[in-house]
mmCIF file of C-alpha atoms in Angstrom:
data_model
loop_
_atom_site.group_PDB
_atom_site.id
_atom_site.type_symbol
_atom_site.label_atom_id
_atom_site.label_comp_id
_atom_site.label_asym_id
_atom_site.label_seq_id
_atom_site.Cartn_x
_atom_site.Cartn_y
_atom_site.Cartn_z
ATOM 1 C CA MET A 1 -168.094 -14.199 52.344
ATOM 2 C CA ASN A 2 -168.023 -13.881 56.132
ATOM 3 C CA ILE A 3 -171.581 -15.240 56.391
ATOM 4 C CA TYR A 4 -170.607 -18.124 54.057
ATOM 5 C CA LEU A 5 -167.626 -19.145 56.486
ATOM 6 C CA THR A 6 -169.885 -18.920 59.489
ATOM 7 C CA SER A 7 -172.579 -21.140 58.055
ATOM 8 C CA LEU A 8 -169.834 -23.469 56.706
ATOM 9 C CA PHE A 9 -168.348 -23.770 60.202
ATOM 10 C CA ALA A 10 -171.681 -24.308 61.844
ATOM 11 C CA GLU A 11 -172.533 -27.146 59.336
ATOM 12 C CA GLU A 12 -169.113 -28.857 60.097
ATOM 13 C CA ASN A 13 -169.557 -28.624 63.735
ATOM 14 C CA LYS A 14 -173.184 -30.032 63.351
ATOM 15 C CA ALA A 15 -171.835 -32.874 61.222
ATOM 16 C CA PHE A 16 -169.174 -33.628 63.728
ATOM 17 C CA GLY A 17 -171.607 -33.721 66.552
ATOM 18 C CA ILE A 18 -173.900 -36.033 64.691
ATOM 19 C CA LEU A 19 -170.877 -38.414 63.867
ATOM 20 C CA CYS A 20 -169.628 -38.607 67.302
ATOM 21 C CA GLY A 21 -172.900 -38.515 69.121
ATOM 22 C CA CYS A 22 -172.063 -35.317 70.872
ATOM 23 C CA THR A 23 -175.187 -33.198 70.095
ATOM 24 C CA LYS A 24 -176.773 -31.345 73.027
ATOM 25 C CA MET A 25 -180.039 -33.361 72.510
ATOM 26 C CA SER A 26 -178.339 -36.568 72.973
ATOM 27 C CA LEU A 27 -176.883 -35.736 76.441
ATOM 28 C CA SER A 28 -178.806 -36.783 79.630
ATOM 29 C CA PRO A 29 -179.765 -34.103 82.107
ATOM 30 C CA ALA A 30 -177.201 -35.479 84.521
ATOM 31 C CA ALA A 31 -174.493 -35.129 81.845
ATOM 32 C CA LEU A 32 -175.620 -31.629 81.130
ATOM 33 C CA ALA A 33 -175.423 -30.724 84.871
ATOM 34 C CA ALA A 34 -171.961 -32.205 85.078
ATOM 35 C CA ARG A 35 -170.915 -30.224 82.107
ATOM 36 C CA ARG A 36 -172.115 -27.062 83.602
ATOM 37 C CA VAL A 37 -170.275 -27.807 86.915
ATOM 38 C CA LEU A 38 -166.939 -28.633 85.102
ATOM 39 C CA ALA A 39 -167.333 -25.508 82.927
ATOM 40 C CA ALA A 40 -167.886 -23.416 85.878
ATOM 41 C CA ALA A 41 -164.941 -24.888 87.653
ATOM 42 C CA SER A 42 -162.697 -24.182 84.650
ATOM 43 C CA HIS A 43 -163.514 -20.528 84.829
ATOM 44 C CA SER A 44 -162.973 -20.185 88.538
ATOM 45 C CA SER A 45 -159.749 -18.707 89.974
ATOM 46 C CA HIS A 46 -156.776 -20.876 90.529
ATOM 47 C CA GLU A 47 -156.245 -19.962 93.962
ATOM 48 C CA GLY A 48 -155.754 -22.874 96.389
ATOM 49 C CA GLY A 49 -154.162 -25.113 93.714
ATOM 50 C CA ALA A 50 -150.845 -25.308 95.741
ATOM 51 C CA ARG A 51 -152.733 -25.970 98.834
ATOM 52 C CA THR A 52 -154.683 -28.855 97.134
ATOM 53 C CA TRP A 53 -151.404 -30.392 95.931
ATOM 54 C CA LYS A 54 -149.690 -30.111 99.366
ATOM 55 C CA VAL A 55 -152.607 -31.709 101.044
ATOM 56 C CA LEU A 56 -152.704 -34.600 98.445
ATOM 57 C CA SER A 57 -148.868 -35.070 98.789
ATOM 58 C CA PHE A 58 -149.219 -35.566 102.633
ATOM 59 C CA VAL A 59 -152.474 -37.586 102.459
ATOM 60 C CA VAL A 60 -151.941 -39.769 99.421
ATOM 61 C CA ALA A 61 -148.342 -39.686 98.269
ATOM 62 C CA LEU A 62 -146.479 -40.162 101.587
ATOM 63 C CA PRO A 63 -148.594 -42.989 102.915
ATOM 64 C CA GLY A 64 -148.351 -44.613 99.415
ATOM 65 C CA VAL A 65 -144.626 -44.482 99.716
ATOM 66 C CA ALA A 66 -144.749 -45.863 103.185
ATOM 67 C CA VAL A 67 -146.878 -48.701 102.051
ATOM 68 C CA CYS A 68 -144.428 -49.582 99.341
ATOM 69 C CA ILE A 69 -141.562 -49.470 101.810
ATOM 70 C CA VAL A 70 -143.354 -51.782 104.179
ATOM 71 C CA ASN A 71 -144.150 -54.120 101.247
ATOM 72 C CA ALA A 72 -140.506 -54.308 100.166
ATOM 73 C CA TYR A 73 -139.271 -55.069 103.688
ATOM 74 C CA MET A 74 -141.794 -57.753 104.124
ATOM 75 C CA LYS A 75 -140.872 -59.360 100.746
ATOM 76 C CA ALA A 76 -137.095 -59.218 101.541
ATOM 77 C CA GLN A 77 -137.702 -60.882 104.923
ATOM 78 C CA ALA A 78 -139.740 -63.720 103.301
ATOM 79 C CA HIS A 79 -137.169 -64.300 100.511
ATOM 80 C CA SER A 80 -134.736 -67.119 100.991
ATOM 81 C CA HIS A 81 -131.201 -65.888 100.563
ATOM 82 C CA LYS A 82 -129.971 -69.134 98.866
ATOM 83 C CA PRO A 83 -128.855 -68.952 95.320
ATOM 84 C CA PRO A 84 -130.850 -70.748 92.804
ATOM 85 C CA GLU A 85 -129.896 -74.238 91.560
ATOM 86 C CA PHE A 86 -127.003 -73.970 89.197
ATOM 87 C CA VAL A 87 -127.650 -75.407 85.631
ATOM 88 C CA PRO A 88 -124.439 -75.451 83.549
ATOM 89 C CA TYR A 89 -125.905 -74.189 80.123
ATOM 90 C CA GLU A 90 -123.177 -74.394 77.369
ATOM 91 C CA HIS A 91 -124.101 -70.976 75.901
ATOM 92 C CA LEU A 92 -123.795 -69.074 79.100
ATOM 93 C CA ARG A 93 -120.609 -67.799 80.940
ATOM 94 C CA ILE A 94 -118.362 -68.513 78.108
ATOM 95 C CA ARG A 95 -114.689 -67.604 78.732
ATOM 96 C CA THR A 96 -112.431 -67.536 75.695
ATOM 97 C CA LYS A 97 -109.845 -65.459 77.390
ATOM 98 C CA LYS A 98 -109.193 -64.316 81.025
ATOM 99 C CA PHE A 99 -110.538 -61.043 82.356
ATOM 100 C CA PRO A 100 -107.594 -58.373 82.817
ATOM 101 C CA TRP A 101 -108.335 -58.043 86.518
ATOM 102 C CA GLY A 102 -108.162 -60.219 89.501
ATOM 103 C CA ASP A 103 -107.947 -63.968 88.903
ATOM 104 C CA GLY A 104 -109.363 -63.458 85.340
ATOM 105 C CA ASN A 105 -112.523 -65.648 86.052
ATOM 106 C CA HIS A 106 -114.654 -63.019 87.856
ATOM 107 C CA THR A 107 -116.482 -60.286 85.846
ATOM 108 C CA LEU A 108 -115.717 -56.703 86.854
ATOM 109 C CA PHE A 109 -118.970 -56.274 89.048
ATOM 110 C CA HIS A 110 -118.998 -59.952 90.141
ATOM 111 C CA ASN A 111 -121.457 -60.648 92.968
ATOM 112 C CA PRO A 112 -120.912 -64.151 94.487
ATOM 113 C CA HIS A 113 -124.420 -64.352 95.584
ATOM 114 C CA THR A 114 -126.201 -63.855 92.188
ATOM 115 C CA ASN A 115 -123.434 -64.360 89.470
ATOM 116 C CA PRO A 116 -122.162 -67.957 89.125
ATOM 117 C CA LEU A 117 -118.772 -68.820 87.737
ATOM 118 C CA PRO A 118 -118.617 -71.218 84.691
ATOM 119 C CA ASP A 119 -118.374 -74.144 87.112
ATOM 120 C CA GLY A 120 -121.144 -73.002 89.549
ATOM 121 C CA PHE A 121 -121.675 -70.663 92.532
ATOM 122 C CA GLU A 122 -118.853 -69.860 94.873
ATOM 123 C CA ASP A 123 -118.927 -71.212 98.422
ATOM 124 C CA SER A 124 -119.878 -68.196 100.540
ATOM 125 C CA HIS A 125 -119.936 -67.994 104.320
ATOM 126 C CA HIS A 126 -122.652 -65.384 104.511
#
């Protein structure tokens, strides 16, 4: 029975290899060489892994973060700080009753630069 299972397993693997095109004969010599190198690398010791990630962090990640910070700063400097033109759409900023804080017209986290009131943006001296 053990011989039967072994031959059945071999036939299934052969059929799978033919279906997906993964037979050893279909691989090019360069692909076989790469396969050997990757297989050898997977069996090597895992020493130096922390050092590799530390070097990658300092060489790739930190400069990447610095580039993102500079990009955000440059875009903030180029951005106009004027609010967009107010369009009084009927379905937005509906007030059926006053808010229970302040003057009743401002939302709880109201920002006069980005959140207009029902009649338009507030006049800001900033």
